[in-house]
Short mmCIF file of C-alpha atoms in Angstrom, two decimals:
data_model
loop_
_atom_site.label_atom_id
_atom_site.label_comp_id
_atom_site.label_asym_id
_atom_site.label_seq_id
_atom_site.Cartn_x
_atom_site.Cartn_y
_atom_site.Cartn_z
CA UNK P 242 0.00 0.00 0.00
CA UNK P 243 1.17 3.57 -0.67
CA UNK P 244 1.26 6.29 2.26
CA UNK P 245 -0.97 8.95 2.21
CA UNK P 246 0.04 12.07 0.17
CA UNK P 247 0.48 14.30 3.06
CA UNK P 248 3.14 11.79 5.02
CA UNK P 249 5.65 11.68 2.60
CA UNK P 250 6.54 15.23 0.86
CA UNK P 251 9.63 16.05 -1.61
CA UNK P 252 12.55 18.05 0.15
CA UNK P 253 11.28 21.13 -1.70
CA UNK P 254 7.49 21.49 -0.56
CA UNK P 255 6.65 23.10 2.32
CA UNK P 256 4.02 22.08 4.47
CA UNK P 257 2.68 23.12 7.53
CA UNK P 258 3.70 23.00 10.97
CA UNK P 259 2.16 20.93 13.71
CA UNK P 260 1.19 24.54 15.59
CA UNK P 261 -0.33 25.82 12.44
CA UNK P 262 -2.31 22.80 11.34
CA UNK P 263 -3.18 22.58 15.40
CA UNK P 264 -3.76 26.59 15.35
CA UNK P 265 -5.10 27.26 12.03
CA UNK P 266 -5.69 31.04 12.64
CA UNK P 267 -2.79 32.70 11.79
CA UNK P 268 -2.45 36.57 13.44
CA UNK P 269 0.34 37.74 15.65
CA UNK P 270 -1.35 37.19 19.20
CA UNK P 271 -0.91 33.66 17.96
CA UNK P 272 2.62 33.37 17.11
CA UNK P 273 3.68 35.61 19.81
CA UNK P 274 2.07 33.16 22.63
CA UNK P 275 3.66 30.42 20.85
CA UNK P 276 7.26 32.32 20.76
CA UNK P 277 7.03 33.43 24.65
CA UNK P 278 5.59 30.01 25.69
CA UNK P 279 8.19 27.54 23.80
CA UNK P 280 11.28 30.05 25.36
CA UNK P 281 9.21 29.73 29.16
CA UNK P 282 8.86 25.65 28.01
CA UNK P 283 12.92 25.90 27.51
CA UNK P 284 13.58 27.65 30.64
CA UNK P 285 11.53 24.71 32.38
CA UNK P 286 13.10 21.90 30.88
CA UNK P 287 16.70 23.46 31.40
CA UNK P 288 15.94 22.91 35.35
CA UNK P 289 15.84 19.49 34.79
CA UNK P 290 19.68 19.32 35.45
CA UNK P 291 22.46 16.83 36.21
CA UNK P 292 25.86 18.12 36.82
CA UNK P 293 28.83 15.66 35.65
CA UNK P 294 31.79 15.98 37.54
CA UNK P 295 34.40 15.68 34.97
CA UNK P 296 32.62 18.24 32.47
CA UNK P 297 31.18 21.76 33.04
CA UNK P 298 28.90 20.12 30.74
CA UNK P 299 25.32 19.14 32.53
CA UNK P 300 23.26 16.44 31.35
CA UNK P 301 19.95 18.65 30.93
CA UNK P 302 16.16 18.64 29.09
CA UNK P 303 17.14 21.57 27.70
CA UNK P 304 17.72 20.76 23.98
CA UNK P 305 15.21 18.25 23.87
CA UNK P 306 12.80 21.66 24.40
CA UNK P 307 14.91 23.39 21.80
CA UNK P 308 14.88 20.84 19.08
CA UNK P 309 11.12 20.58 19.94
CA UNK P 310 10.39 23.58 19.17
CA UNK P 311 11.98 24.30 16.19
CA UNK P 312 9.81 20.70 15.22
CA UNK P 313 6.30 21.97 15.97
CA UNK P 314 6.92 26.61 15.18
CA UNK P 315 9.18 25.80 12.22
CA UNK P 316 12.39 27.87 11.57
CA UNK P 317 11.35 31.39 11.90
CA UNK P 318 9.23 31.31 15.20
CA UNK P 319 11.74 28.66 16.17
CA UNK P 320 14.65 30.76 15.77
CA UNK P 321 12.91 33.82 17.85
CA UNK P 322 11.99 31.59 20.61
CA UNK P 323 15.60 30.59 21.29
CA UNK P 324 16.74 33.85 20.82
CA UNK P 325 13.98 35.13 23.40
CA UNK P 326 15.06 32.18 25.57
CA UNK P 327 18.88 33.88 25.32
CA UNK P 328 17.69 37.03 26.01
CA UNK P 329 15.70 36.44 28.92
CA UNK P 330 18.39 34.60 30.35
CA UNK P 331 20.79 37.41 29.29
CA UNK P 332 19.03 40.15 31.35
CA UNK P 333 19.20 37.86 34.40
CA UNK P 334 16.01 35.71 34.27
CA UNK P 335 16.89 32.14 36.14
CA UNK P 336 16.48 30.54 32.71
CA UNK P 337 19.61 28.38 32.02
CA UNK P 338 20.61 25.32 33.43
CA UNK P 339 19.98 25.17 37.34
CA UNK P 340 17.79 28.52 37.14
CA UNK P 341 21.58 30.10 36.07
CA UNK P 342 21.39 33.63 34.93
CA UNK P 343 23.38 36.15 32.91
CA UNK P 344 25.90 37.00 30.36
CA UNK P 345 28.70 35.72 32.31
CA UNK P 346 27.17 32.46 31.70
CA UNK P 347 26.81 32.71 27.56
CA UNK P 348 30.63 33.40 27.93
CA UNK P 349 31.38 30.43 29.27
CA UNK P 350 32.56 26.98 29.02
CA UNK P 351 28.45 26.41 27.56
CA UNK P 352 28.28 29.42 25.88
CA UNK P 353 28.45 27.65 22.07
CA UNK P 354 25.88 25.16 23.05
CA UNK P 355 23.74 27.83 24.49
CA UNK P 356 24.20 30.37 21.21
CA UNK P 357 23.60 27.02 18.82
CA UNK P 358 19.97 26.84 19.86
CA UNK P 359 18.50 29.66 17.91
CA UNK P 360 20.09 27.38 14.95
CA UNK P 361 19.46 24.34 15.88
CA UNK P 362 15.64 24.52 16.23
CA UNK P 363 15.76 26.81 12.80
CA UNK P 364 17.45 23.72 11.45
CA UNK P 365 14.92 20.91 12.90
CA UNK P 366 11.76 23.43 11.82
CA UNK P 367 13.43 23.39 8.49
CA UNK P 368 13.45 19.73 7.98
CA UNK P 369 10.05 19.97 9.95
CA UNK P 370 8.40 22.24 7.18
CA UNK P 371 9.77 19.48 4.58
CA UNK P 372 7.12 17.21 6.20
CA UNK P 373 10.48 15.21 8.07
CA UNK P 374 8.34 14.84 11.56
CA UNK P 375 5.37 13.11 10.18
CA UNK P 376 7.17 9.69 9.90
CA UNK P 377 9.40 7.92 13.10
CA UNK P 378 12.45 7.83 10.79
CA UNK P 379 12.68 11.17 9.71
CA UNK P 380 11.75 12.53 13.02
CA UNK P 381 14.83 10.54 14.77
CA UNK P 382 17.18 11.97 11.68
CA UNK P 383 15.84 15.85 12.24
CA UNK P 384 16.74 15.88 15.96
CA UNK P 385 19.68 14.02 16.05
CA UNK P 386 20.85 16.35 12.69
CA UNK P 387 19.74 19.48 15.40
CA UNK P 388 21.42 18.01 17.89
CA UNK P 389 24.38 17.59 15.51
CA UNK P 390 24.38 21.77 15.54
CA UNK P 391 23.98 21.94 18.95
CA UNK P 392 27.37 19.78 19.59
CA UNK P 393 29.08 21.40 16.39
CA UNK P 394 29.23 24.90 17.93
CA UNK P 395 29.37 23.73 21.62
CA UNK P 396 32.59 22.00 20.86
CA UNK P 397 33.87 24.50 18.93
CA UNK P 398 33.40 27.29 22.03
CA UNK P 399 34.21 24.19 24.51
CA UNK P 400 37.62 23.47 23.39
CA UNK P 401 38.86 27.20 25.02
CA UNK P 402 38.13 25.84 27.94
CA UNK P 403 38.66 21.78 27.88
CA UNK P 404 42.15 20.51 28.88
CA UNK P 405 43.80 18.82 26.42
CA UNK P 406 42.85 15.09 25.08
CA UNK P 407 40.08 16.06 26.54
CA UNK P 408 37.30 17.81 24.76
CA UNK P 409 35.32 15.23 23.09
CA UNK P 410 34.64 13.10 26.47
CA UNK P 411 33.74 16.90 28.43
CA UNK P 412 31.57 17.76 25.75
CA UNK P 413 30.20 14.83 23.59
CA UNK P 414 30.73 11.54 24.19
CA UNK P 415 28.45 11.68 27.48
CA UNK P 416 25.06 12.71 26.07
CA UNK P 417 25.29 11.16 23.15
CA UNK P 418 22.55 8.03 24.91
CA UNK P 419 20.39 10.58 25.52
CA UNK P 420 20.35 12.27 22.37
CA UNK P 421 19.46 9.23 20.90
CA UNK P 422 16.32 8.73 23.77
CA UNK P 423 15.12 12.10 22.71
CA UNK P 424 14.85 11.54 19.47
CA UNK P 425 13.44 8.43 19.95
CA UNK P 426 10.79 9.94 22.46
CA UNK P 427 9.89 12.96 19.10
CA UNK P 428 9.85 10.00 16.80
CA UNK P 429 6.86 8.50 18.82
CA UNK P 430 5.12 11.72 19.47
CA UNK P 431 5.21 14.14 16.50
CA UNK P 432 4.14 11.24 14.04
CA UNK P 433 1.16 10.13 16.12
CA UNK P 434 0.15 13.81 17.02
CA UNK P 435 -0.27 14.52 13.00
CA UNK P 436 -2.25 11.32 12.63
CA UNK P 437 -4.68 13.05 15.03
CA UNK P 438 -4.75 16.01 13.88
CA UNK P 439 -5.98 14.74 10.49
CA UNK P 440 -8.43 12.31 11.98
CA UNK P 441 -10.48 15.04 13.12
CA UNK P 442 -10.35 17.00 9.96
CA UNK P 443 -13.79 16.50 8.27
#
């Protein structure tokens, strides 16, 4: 049997995002609720925190939120959310990782993570808007190709900071498992939420 038209869709189609097709009525009230609540959704999830002792590194729900969003706004509200989520933390809101705070702490050993997730969720809302998180296997490839952005610029800031020999096991190695669960965890969500939200089309 063939899948349904609107499941699979060539690279160069856009489609809709789940928060359109789940908020059809497109105004700004709309997308600026949606940009203020995924950067407050963010701050949340970057409280859920576990410090390693060999990395200034935590293991954190953080970019699960970030890839997330960029999955469900798309690339452009995606982009501001993070950036909003930056800002807010920026200007001393207890918004990072452990309810951290400040510009001290974008300077830091985290700082390129942190910075990457304006770009990361733009990335997964990309590959979103392509129609890549209505299927389990595409899902898992967008995050863990967001996540991929995430480490790309982390390591790249991290290495200032790592000793030497060293950089790969403070910065990557560790959460690579639970990369992998998270994108796991968006495979079996965002395909099933679609499926629903065109069973009760009429």
């Amino acid at each position: 049997m063939h899948a349904p038209a609107e499941v699979i869709m060539p690279v160069s189609v856009r489609t809709l995002t789940l928060a359109e097709a789940a908020f059809p009525r497109a105004d700004f009230l709309r997308d600026l609720l949606l940009v203020v609540g995924a950067s407050l959704v963010t701050a949340a999830a970057a409280q859920v925190a576990i410090p390693l002792p060999w990395t200034p590194v935590p293991l954190t729900g953080q970019t699960f939120a970030v890839l997330l969003t960029g999955m469900a706004l798309g690339p452009g509200r995606g982009f501001l959310a993070l950036t909003l989520y930056l800002a807010e933390g920026a200007l001393g809101l207890p918004v990072f990782a452990g309810g951290a705070s400040g510009v001290a702490r974008l300077l830091g050993p985290t700082g390129g993570y942190l910075f990457a997730f304006p770009l990361a969720a733009a990335t997964t809302g990309f590959l979103a808007e392509r129609g890549w998180d209505r299927r389990m296997l595409t899902t898992m490839a967008a995050m863990l190709i967001g996540s991929a952005v995430i480490f790309v610029c982390g390591l790249a800031w991290l290495r200032r900071f790592a000793p030497e020999g060293q950089l790969l096991a403070a910065g990557l190695y560790p959460f690579i498992p639970g990369d992998v669960v998270k994108a796991l965890l968006a495979a079996l969500a965002l395909p099933p939420a679609w499926r629903r939200i065109h069973g009760r089309r009429p």
